């Protein structure tokens, strides 16, 4: 998923081996990456089928 905002981008990335979701932000001044957390503070993990592909 990619969302444009003013002068940058917001991505949600999924690690294909662990299934952990990350929020990645980018703008011309820099970027950031952090795991997405649920309401309990645990990382959001998606079950990945065919992770070797």
Short mmCIF file of C-alpha atoms in Angstrom, two decimals:
data_model
loop_
_atom_site.label_atom_id
_atom_site.label_comp_id
_atom_site.label_asym_id
_atom_site.label_seq_id
_atom_site.Cartn_x
_atom_site.Cartn_y
_atom_site.Cartn_z
CA UNK A 1 0.00 0.00 0.00
CA UNK A 2 1.32 3.45 -0.90
CA UNK A 3 -0.22 6.74 0.19
CA UNK A 4 0.96 10.13 -1.09
CA UNK A 5 1.01 13.03 1.34
CA UNK A 6 2.13 16.59 0.72
CA UNK A 7 5.71 16.06 -0.45
CA UNK A 8 6.37 12.44 0.43
CA UNK A 9 5.12 8.88 0.57
CA UNK A 10 3.85 6.46 3.21
CA UNK A 11 4.33 2.73 2.58
CA UNK A 12 3.25 -0.35 4.48
CA UNK A 13 5.86 -3.04 3.89
CA UNK A 14 5.60 -6.71 4.83
CA UNK A 15 8.70 -8.77 5.57
CA UNK A 16 8.27 -11.85 3.39
CA UNK A 17 10.09 -14.13 5.84
CA UNK A 18 8.59 -13.03 9.17
CA UNK A 19 5.29 -11.47 8.06
CA UNK A 20 5.94 -8.38 10.24
CA UNK A 21 4.32 -5.19 8.89
CA UNK A 22 6.38 -1.99 8.82
CA UNK A 23 5.44 1.64 8.26
CA UNK A 24 7.93 3.41 5.98
CA UNK A 25 7.70 7.14 5.41
CA UNK A 26 9.73 9.07 2.87
CA UNK A 27 10.10 12.74 2.02
CA UNK A 28 12.93 14.79 0.50
CA UNK A 29 14.35 15.55 3.98
CA UNK A 30 14.63 11.92 5.09
CA UNK A 31 12.81 8.70 5.82
CA UNK A 32 11.76 6.47 8.70
CA UNK A 33 10.89 2.82 9.28
CA UNK A 34 9.07 1.33 12.26
CA UNK A 35 7.10 -1.86 12.88
CA UNK A 36 3.32 -1.47 12.97
CA UNK A 37 1.93 -2.36 16.39
CA UNK A 38 -1.52 -3.50 17.49
CA UNK A 39 -3.45 -2.10 20.47
CA UNK A 40 -1.43 -4.36 22.83
CA UNK A 41 1.91 -3.09 21.52
CA UNK A 42 2.66 -6.32 19.64
CA UNK A 43 3.91 -6.26 16.02
CA UNK A 44 1.26 -6.84 13.38
CA UNK A 45 2.15 -10.09 11.59
CA UNK A 46 0.55 -11.48 8.42
CA UNK A 47 0.71 -15.15 7.61
CA UNK A 48 2.81 -15.44 4.45
CA UNK A 49 2.18 -18.32 2.07
CA UNK A 50 4.89 -19.15 -0.46
CA UNK A 51 7.49 -17.01 1.35
CA UNK A 52 10.22 -18.66 -0.72
CA UNK A 53 8.93 -17.14 -3.96
#
